[in-house]
Coordinates of C-alpha atoms and ligand atoms in Angstrom, one line a residue:
M1 CA -0.1 0.1 0.0
S2 CA 1.5 3.4 -0.9
Q3 CA 1.8 6.2 1.5
A4 CA -1.1 8.3 -0.2
Q5 CA -3.1 5.2 0.3
S6 CA -2.6 4.7 4.1
S7 CA -2.7 8.1 4.6
V8 CA -6.3 9.0 2.8
R9 CA -8.8 7.6 5.3
P10 CA -7.3 9.1 8.2
A11 CA -7.3 12.4 6.0
A12 CA -11.0 12.0 5.4
S13 CA -11.4 12.0 9.5
Q14 CA -9.9 15.6 9.7
A15 CA -12.3 17.0 7.1
R16 CA -13.7 20.1 8.7
R17 CA -15.6 21.0 5.8
I18 CA -17.9 18.6 3.8
V19 CA -20.1 18.6 1.0
V20 CA -22.5 15.6 1.0
K21 CA -24.0 14.9 -2.7
I22 CA -27.1 13.1 -2.3
G23 CA -28.7 11.3 -5.5
S24 CA -32.3 11.0 -6.2
S25 CA -31.8 6.9 -6.4
V26 CA -30.9 7.2 -2.6
L27 CA -34.0 9.3 -1.7
T28 CA -36.6 7.6 -3.6
R29 CA -36.9 4.0 -4.8
D30 CA -39.6 3.2 -7.8
G31 CA -41.0 6.6 -7.5
E32 CA -41.6 6.7 -3.7
L33 CA -39.9 8.8 -0.9
E34 CA -37.5 6.9 1.1
S35 CA -38.6 8.6 4.3
R36 CA -36.1 6.4 6.4
V37 CA -33.3 7.4 4.6
F38 CA -34.1 11.3 4.7
G39 CA -34.4 10.8 8.2
D40 CA -31.0 8.6 8.6
I41 CA -28.9 11.3 6.4
S42 CA -30.4 14.7 8.1
R43 CA -29.5 12.9 11.5
Q44 CA -26.2 12.2 10.4
V45 CA -25.5 15.8 9.0
A46 CA -26.9 17.1 12.2
E47 CA -24.4 15.0 14.2
L48 CA -21.6 16.0 12.0
F49 CA -22.5 19.7 12.4
D50 CA -23.1 19.0 16.1
A51 CA -19.4 17.7 16.6
G52 CA -18.1 21.2 14.8
R53 CA -18.0 20.1 11.2
E54 CA -19.5 22.0 8.6
V55 CA -21.6 20.3 5.7
V56 CA -23.2 21.6 2.9
I57 CA -25.7 19.0 1.2
V58 CA -26.3 19.1 -2.6
S59 CA -29.4 17.0 -3.1
S60 CA -31.1 16.0 -6.3
G61 CA -34.8 14.7 -5.9
A62 CA -36.5 17.5 -7.2
I63 CA -37.8 16.0 -10.5
A64 CA -38.5 12.6 -8.8
I65 CA -40.4 14.0 -6.3
G66 CA -42.4 16.6 -8.2
A67 CA -43.2 13.7 -10.9
R68 CA -44.8 11.6 -8.0
E69 CA -46.9 14.6 -6.9
L70 CA -48.0 15.2 -10.4
G71 CA -49.0 11.6 -10.7
W72 CA -46.2 10.7 -13.4
S73 CA -45.1 7.3 -13.5
E74 CA -41.5 8.7 -14.8
G75 CA -39.1 11.7 -14.3
G76 CA -40.8 13.5 -17.1
R77 CA -39.8 12.6 -20.8
S78 CA -38.8 16.4 -22.2
I79 CA -36.7 18.8 -20.8
R80 CA -39.7 21.1 -20.1
E81 CA -41.5 18.0 -18.5
K82 CA -38.7 17.7 -16.2
Q83 CA -38.3 21.3 -15.4
A84 CA -41.9 21.5 -14.5
A85 CA -41.5 18.6 -12.4
A86 CA -38.4 20.0 -10.5
A87 CA -40.2 23.3 -9.8
V88 CA -43.1 21.2 -8.2
G89 CA -40.6 18.9 -6.7
Q90 CA -38.1 21.4 -5.2
I91 CA -40.6 22.1 -2.3
G92 CA -41.3 18.7 -1.1
L93 CA -37.8 18.2 -1.2
I94 CA -36.4 21.0 1.1
E95 CA -39.8 20.3 3.1
Q96 CA -38.6 16.7 3.9
Y97 CA -35.2 18.1 5.3
R98 CA -36.5 21.1 7.0
R99 CA -39.0 18.8 9.1
R100 CA -36.4 16.5 10.2
F101 CA -33.7 19.4 11.0
V102 CA -35.9 21.3 12.9
R103 CA -36.1 18.4 15.2
R104 CA -32.6 18.6 15.9
G105 CA -33.0 22.2 16.4
R106 CA -31.1 23.3 13.0
K107 CA -32.6 25.3 10.1
V108 CA -32.2 24.5 6.7
A109 CA -31.8 27.0 3.6
Q110 CA -32.4 26.5 0.1
V111 CA -29.5 27.2 -2.5
L112 CA -30.7 26.8 -6.2
V113 CA -27.5 27.8 -8.5
T114 CA -26.8 27.5 -12.3
R115 CA -24.0 27.0 -14.3
S116 CA -23.9 30.3 -16.4
G117 CA -24.6 32.2 -12.7
L118 CA -21.7 30.5 -10.9
A119 CA -19.6 30.9 -14.3
D120 CA -19.8 34.5 -13.4
H121 CA -17.0 35.0 -11.1
E122 CA -18.4 37.9 -9.2
R123 CA -21.6 35.7 -8.6
F124 CA -19.4 32.9 -7.8
I125 CA -18.1 35.0 -4.9
N126 CA -21.2 36.2 -3.9
A127 CA -22.8 32.2 -3.6
R128 CA -19.3 31.5 -1.6
H129 CA -20.3 34.2 0.8
T130 CA -23.8 33.2 1.3
L131 CA -22.7 29.6 1.8
L132 CA -20.1 30.6 4.2
E133 CA -22.4 33.0 6.1
L134 CA -24.9 30.2 6.4
L135 CA -22.4 27.7 7.7
R136 CA -21.2 30.5 10.0
I137 CA -24.6 30.9 11.6
G138 CA -25.0 27.2 12.1
V139 CA -27.8 26.6 9.2
V140 CA -27.6 23.8 6.7
P141 CA -27.3 24.9 3.2
I142 CA -29.4 22.6 0.6
V143 CA -28.0 23.1 -2.9
N144 CA -29.5 21.8 -6.2
E145 CA -29.2 23.3 -9.9
N146 CA -32.1 25.7 -10.5
D147 CA -33.8 23.7 -13.4
T148 CA -36.2 26.3 -14.0
V149 CA -33.8 28.5 -15.9
A150 CA -31.1 25.9 -16.5
T151 CA -31.9 24.2 -20.2
E152 CA -29.5 21.9 -21.7
E153 CA -27.0 24.4 -23.2
I154 CA -26.2 26.4 -19.9
R155 CA -26.8 23.7 -17.1
F156 CA -24.4 21.7 -14.9
G157 CA -26.3 18.6 -16.1
D158 CA -26.1 16.8 -13.1
N159 CA -25.5 17.2 -9.5
D160 CA -22.1 15.5 -9.4
N161 CA -20.5 18.1 -11.3
L162 CA -22.3 20.5 -9.2
S163 CA -21.0 19.0 -6.2
A164 CA -17.5 19.5 -7.2
T165 CA -18.0 23.2 -8.0
V166 CA -19.6 23.7 -4.2
A167 CA -16.3 21.9 -2.8
N168 CA -14.3 24.3 -4.6
L169 CA -17.0 27.1 -3.3
I170 CA -16.9 26.3 0.1
G171 CA -13.1 25.1 0.3
A172 CA -14.3 21.8 1.3
D173 CA -11.8 19.3 2.2
L174 CA -13.7 16.1 1.9
L175 CA -16.6 15.4 -0.7
V176 CA -19.1 12.3 -0.3
I177 CA -21.2 11.2 -3.1
L178 CA -24.3 9.1 -1.6
T179 CA -25.7 6.9 -4.2
D180 CA -27.2 3.4 -4.3
V181 CA -24.2 1.1 -4.9
E182 CA -21.6 0.2 -2.5
G183 CA -18.6 2.3 -4.4
L184 CA -16.7 2.1 -7.6
Y185 CA -16.6 -1.6 -8.7
Q186 CA -13.7 -3.1 -10.4
T187 CA -16.0 -5.0 -13.0
P188 CA -19.6 -4.4 -13.3
P189 CA -21.3 -5.9 -10.4
R190 CA -23.9 -7.9 -12.8
D191 CA -20.7 -9.6 -14.1
A192 CA -19.6 -10.9 -11.1
A193 CA -20.8 -13.5 -8.5
K194 CA -18.8 -11.3 -5.7
P195 CA -18.0 -7.6 -7.2
K196 CA -15.0 -6.2 -6.0
L197 CA -14.5 -2.8 -4.9
F198 CA -12.1 -0.2 -5.4
D199 CA -10.8 0.7 -2.2
V200 CA -8.5 3.6 -2.8
V201 CA -7.9 5.6 -6.1
E202 CA -5.0 7.6 -6.7
R203 CA -5.7 8.3 -10.5
V204 CA -8.3 8.3 -12.6
T205 CA -6.9 5.8 -15.3
P206 CA -8.4 4.4 -18.4
E207 CA -9.2 1.1 -17.1
I208 CA -11.1 2.7 -14.3
E209 CA -13.2 4.8 -16.8
R210 CA -13.9 1.5 -18.3
A211 CA -15.2 0.0 -15.0
A212 CA -17.2 3.1 -14.3
G213 CA -18.8 2.8 -17.9
G214 CA -22.6 2.7 -18.4
S215 CA -24.5 2.7 -15.5
T216 CA -27.5 5.3 -15.2
S217 CA -30.9 5.5 -13.3
A218 CA -34.2 6.7 -14.3
F219 CA -34.0 10.2 -12.1
G220 CA -30.7 11.2 -11.6
R221 CA -28.9 12.3 -14.8
G222 CA -25.3 11.2 -13.7
G223 CA -24.4 7.5 -13.6
M224 CA -20.8 6.3 -12.8
T225 CA -18.9 8.7 -15.4
T226 CA -20.1 12.1 -13.8
K227 CA -19.1 10.9 -10.6
L228 CA -15.5 10.1 -11.6
E229 CA -15.5 13.7 -13.1
A230 CA -16.4 15.2 -10.0
A231 CA -13.8 13.0 -8.0
Q232 CA -11.5 14.3 -10.3
A233 CA -12.4 17.7 -9.9
A234 CA -12.7 18.0 -6.2
A235 CA -9.2 16.4 -6.1
R236 CA -7.9 19.2 -7.9
C237 CA -9.5 21.9 -5.4
G238 CA -7.9 19.6 -2.3
A239 CA -10.8 17.8 -1.7
T240 CA -11.0 13.9 -1.0
T241 CA -13.7 12.3 -2.4
V242 CA -15.6 9.2 -1.2
L243 CA -18.2 7.1 -3.3
C244 CA -20.6 5.0 -0.9
N245 CA -24.1 3.6 -0.4
G246 CA -26.2 6.1 0.9
R247 CA -28.8 3.8 2.2
R248 CA -26.4 2.1 4.6
R249 CA -26.8 2.9 8.1
D250 CA -24.2 5.8 9.7
V251 CA -22.6 5.6 6.6
L252 CA -21.6 9.5 6.6
L253 CA -20.7 9.4 10.2
R254 CA -18.2 6.4 9.3
V255 CA -16.7 8.1 6.4
A256 CA -16.2 11.2 8.4
A257 CA -14.4 8.8 11.2
G258 CA -12.1 7.4 8.7
D259 CA -13.5 4.1 8.0
P260 CA -13.2 2.0 5.1
V261 CA -16.3 2.4 3.3
G262 CA -16.9 2.8 -0.4
T263 CA -14.2 3.9 -2.6
I264 CA -11.8 6.6 -1.7
F265 CA -10.2 9.0 -4.2
T266 CA -7.2 11.1 -3.3
T267 CA -6.7 14.7 -3.6
G268 CA -4.4 15.9 -6.7
N269 CA -2.4 18.8 -7.1
R270 CA -4.6 21.7 -5.6
L271 CA -5.2 24.8 -8.0
A272 CA -5.9 28.1 -6.4
S273 CA -9.8 28.8 -6.0
R274 CA -10.0 31.1 -9.1
K275 CA -8.1 28.8 -11.3
H276 CA -10.6 25.9 -10.6
W277 CA -13.2 27.9 -11.2
L278 CA -11.6 28.6 -14.5
A279 CA -11.1 25.3 -15.1
F280 CA -14.2 23.3 -14.1
T281 CA -17.0 25.9 -13.7
T282 CA -16.9 27.9 -16.6
R283 CA -18.1 27.7 -20.2
T284 CA -15.9 28.2 -23.2
H285 CA -16.9 30.9 -26.0
G286 CA -14.0 29.8 -28.1
E287 CA -10.9 27.6 -29.1
L288 CA -7.4 29.0 -29.9
V289 CA -5.2 26.3 -31.8
L290 CA -1.7 26.5 -30.9
D291 CA 1.7 25.7 -32.2
D292 CA 3.8 23.1 -30.8
G293 CA 6.3 25.7 -29.4
A294 CA 3.3 27.7 -27.5
V295 CA 2.0 24.3 -26.6
R296 CA 5.3 23.4 -25.0
A297 CA 5.9 27.1 -23.5
I298 CA 2.6 26.8 -21.6
E299 CA 2.7 23.1 -20.6
H300 CA 6.2 22.9 -19.7
G301 CA 7.8 26.4 -19.3
G302 CA 4.9 28.0 -17.2
K303 CA 4.5 30.9 -19.9
S304 CA 1.3 33.2 -21.1
L305 CA 0.0 32.7 -24.3
L306 CA 1.4 35.3 -27.0
P307 CA 0.0 36.1 -30.5
A308 CA 3.0 34.4 -32.1
G309 CA 2.2 30.9 -31.1
I310 CA -1.7 31.1 -32.3
V311 CA -2.4 29.3 -35.4
E312 CA -6.1 29.4 -35.5
V313 CA -9.3 31.4 -33.8
R314 CA -12.7 29.3 -33.6
G315 CA -15.7 31.0 -32.1
K316 CA -16.8 34.3 -31.4
F317 CA -15.4 35.6 -27.9
R318 CA -15.1 38.9 -26.0
V319 CA -12.3 40.2 -23.7
G320 CA -12.4 38.6 -20.7
D321 CA -14.5 35.3 -22.2
P322 CA -12.8 31.9 -21.1
V323 CA -11.2 30.1 -24.2
V324 CA -10.0 27.1 -24.6
C325 CA -6.5 26.3 -25.8
V326 CA -5.7 23.1 -27.9
D327 CA -3.0 21.7 -29.8
S328 CA -2.9 20.8 -33.6
S329 CA -4.2 17.3 -32.8
G330 CA -7.4 18.9 -31.2
R331 CA -6.2 17.9 -27.4
S332 CA -7.6 20.7 -24.6
I333 CA -4.3 21.8 -22.9
A334 CA -5.5 24.7 -21.2
R335 CA -8.4 27.2 -20.4
G336 CA -7.9 31.2 -19.9
L337 CA -9.5 34.2 -19.9
A338 CA -8.8 36.2 -23.5
A339 CA -7.2 39.7 -23.3
Y340 CA -8.6 40.4 -27.0
A341 CA -11.8 39.5 -28.6
F342 CA -12.0 37.0 -30.9
D343 CA -11.6 39.4 -34.4
A344 CA -8.6 41.2 -32.7
V345 CA -6.8 37.7 -32.0
E346 CA -7.4 36.8 -35.9
R347 CA -5.4 39.7 -36.8
I348 CA -2.7 39.4 -34.3
A349 CA -2.7 35.3 -34.9
R350 CA 1.1 34.3 -35.7
R351 CA 2.5 37.9 -35.5
S352 CA 4.9 39.1 -32.7
T353 CA 4.3 41.0 -29.7
R354 CA 5.5 44.4 -31.3
E355 CA 3.0 44.4 -34.0
I356 CA 0.1 44.5 -31.9
V357 CA -0.4 48.2 -31.9
Q358 CA 0.3 48.2 -35.4
M359 CA -2.3 45.8 -36.5
L360 CA -5.1 47.0 -34.1
G361 CA -4.3 50.6 -33.3
Y362 CA -4.3 49.6 -29.6
S363 CA -2.7 47.0 -27.1
N364 CA -4.5 45.2 -24.3
G365 CA -0.8 43.6 -23.3
D366 CA 1.5 41.5 -24.9
E367 CA -0.3 38.3 -23.7
V368 CA -3.4 37.1 -25.5
I369 CA -4.0 35.1 -22.2
H370 CA -1.8 36.0 -19.1
R371 CA -0.7 33.2 -17.1
D372 CA -2.5 34.5 -14.0
D373 CA -5.4 34.0 -16.2
L374 CA -4.6 30.3 -17.5
V375 CA -4.9 26.9 -16.0
L376 CA -3.5 23.7 -17.4
L377 CA -6.5 21.1 -17.8
E378 CA -4.3 18.2 -16.8
D379 CA -2.8 17.8 -13.4
P380 CA 0.9 18.1 -14.1
S381 CA 1.7 15.4 -11.4
E382 CA 0.2 12.8 -13.1
Ligands
LIG1 N1 -31.7 18.6 -10.2 C1 -32.0 17.8 -10.5 C2 -33.1 17.1 -9.4 O1 -33.2 17.5 -8.4 C3 -31.1 16.1 -10.6 C4 -29.8 16.3 -11.1 C5 -29.1 15.4 -10.9 O2 -29.6 13.9 -10.3 O3 -27.9 14.8 -11.1 O4 -34.1 16.7 -9.6

């Protein structure tokens, strides 16, 4: 067992700030609410608060609960039906938690967010302040995506990825993803008599991605793939992730005590919060194709992106918009905030910095993306 493997469970027991993501498949079964599970999870979260830990819940279930209230047999077929079901069900979802926390002397808060809202850095910071204030006054924030305004284009799409963004928002050191299976299986559980779990995952390899392939449930949008994405994103903001069965009694308390439950993912190279936001929460508005020299300078030289290394500009972006940098084979290398709009970059691409003023009649600086506004997409330690 490597050092990272042997120290990772104790690390979970040291976590002070925890994001708990609860999937629809944990809270409902065959379209019916699992009252016992709501009660069990709420009790455990309340106990963690009482012990001085801070917990933010990211809860799915609005669509499932709404569909049940509307008498629909499934979660709604079209996006609009799903949005309508979520609008109905969000009330019941919060009410389920509110009732249970009240018994333990705790208040809950409803926090609805969208990707496009959080992709704006000022709003991202505002959301952080709200969440931290709620925690300071001992209230349990319950986050969900605002499905009314989030259509396919602009949504997180799944609460797994949203939970990693929330981990970055509050500077969490632990993300617990509660689902209806025991963890990440080495082989699909239906293929083996005694399915084996991964205990510790240090790096998401293609083999691990294959093991995760192809599982989805009727109401949650995620499946295992988005859980791996969330674990990887959480690792880059310094949070350990535990994936485990939310129906098991005291599972949260056991995870928070460092017990070996489910699958645990170790942390990676920690990005500063703003860079994490840039890499995982923003949506890009354009693409810059770089030559090999610029790719090397950015990936290994810690350099800014200069106009000379850009060979092609795709998409229409404005000054300050996030863009993705790709190499000649189309591999995404980095994300950054553009210092020039797309039409200006088209004119200065392949040119030296000296020619910027000559070509444009002004200059926003030598860099098309300054290093401070740029983040590499792959963890350099991997
Ligand atoms: N926001 C959706 C809901 O509350 C769930 C999304 C998901 O499960 O990932 O039902």
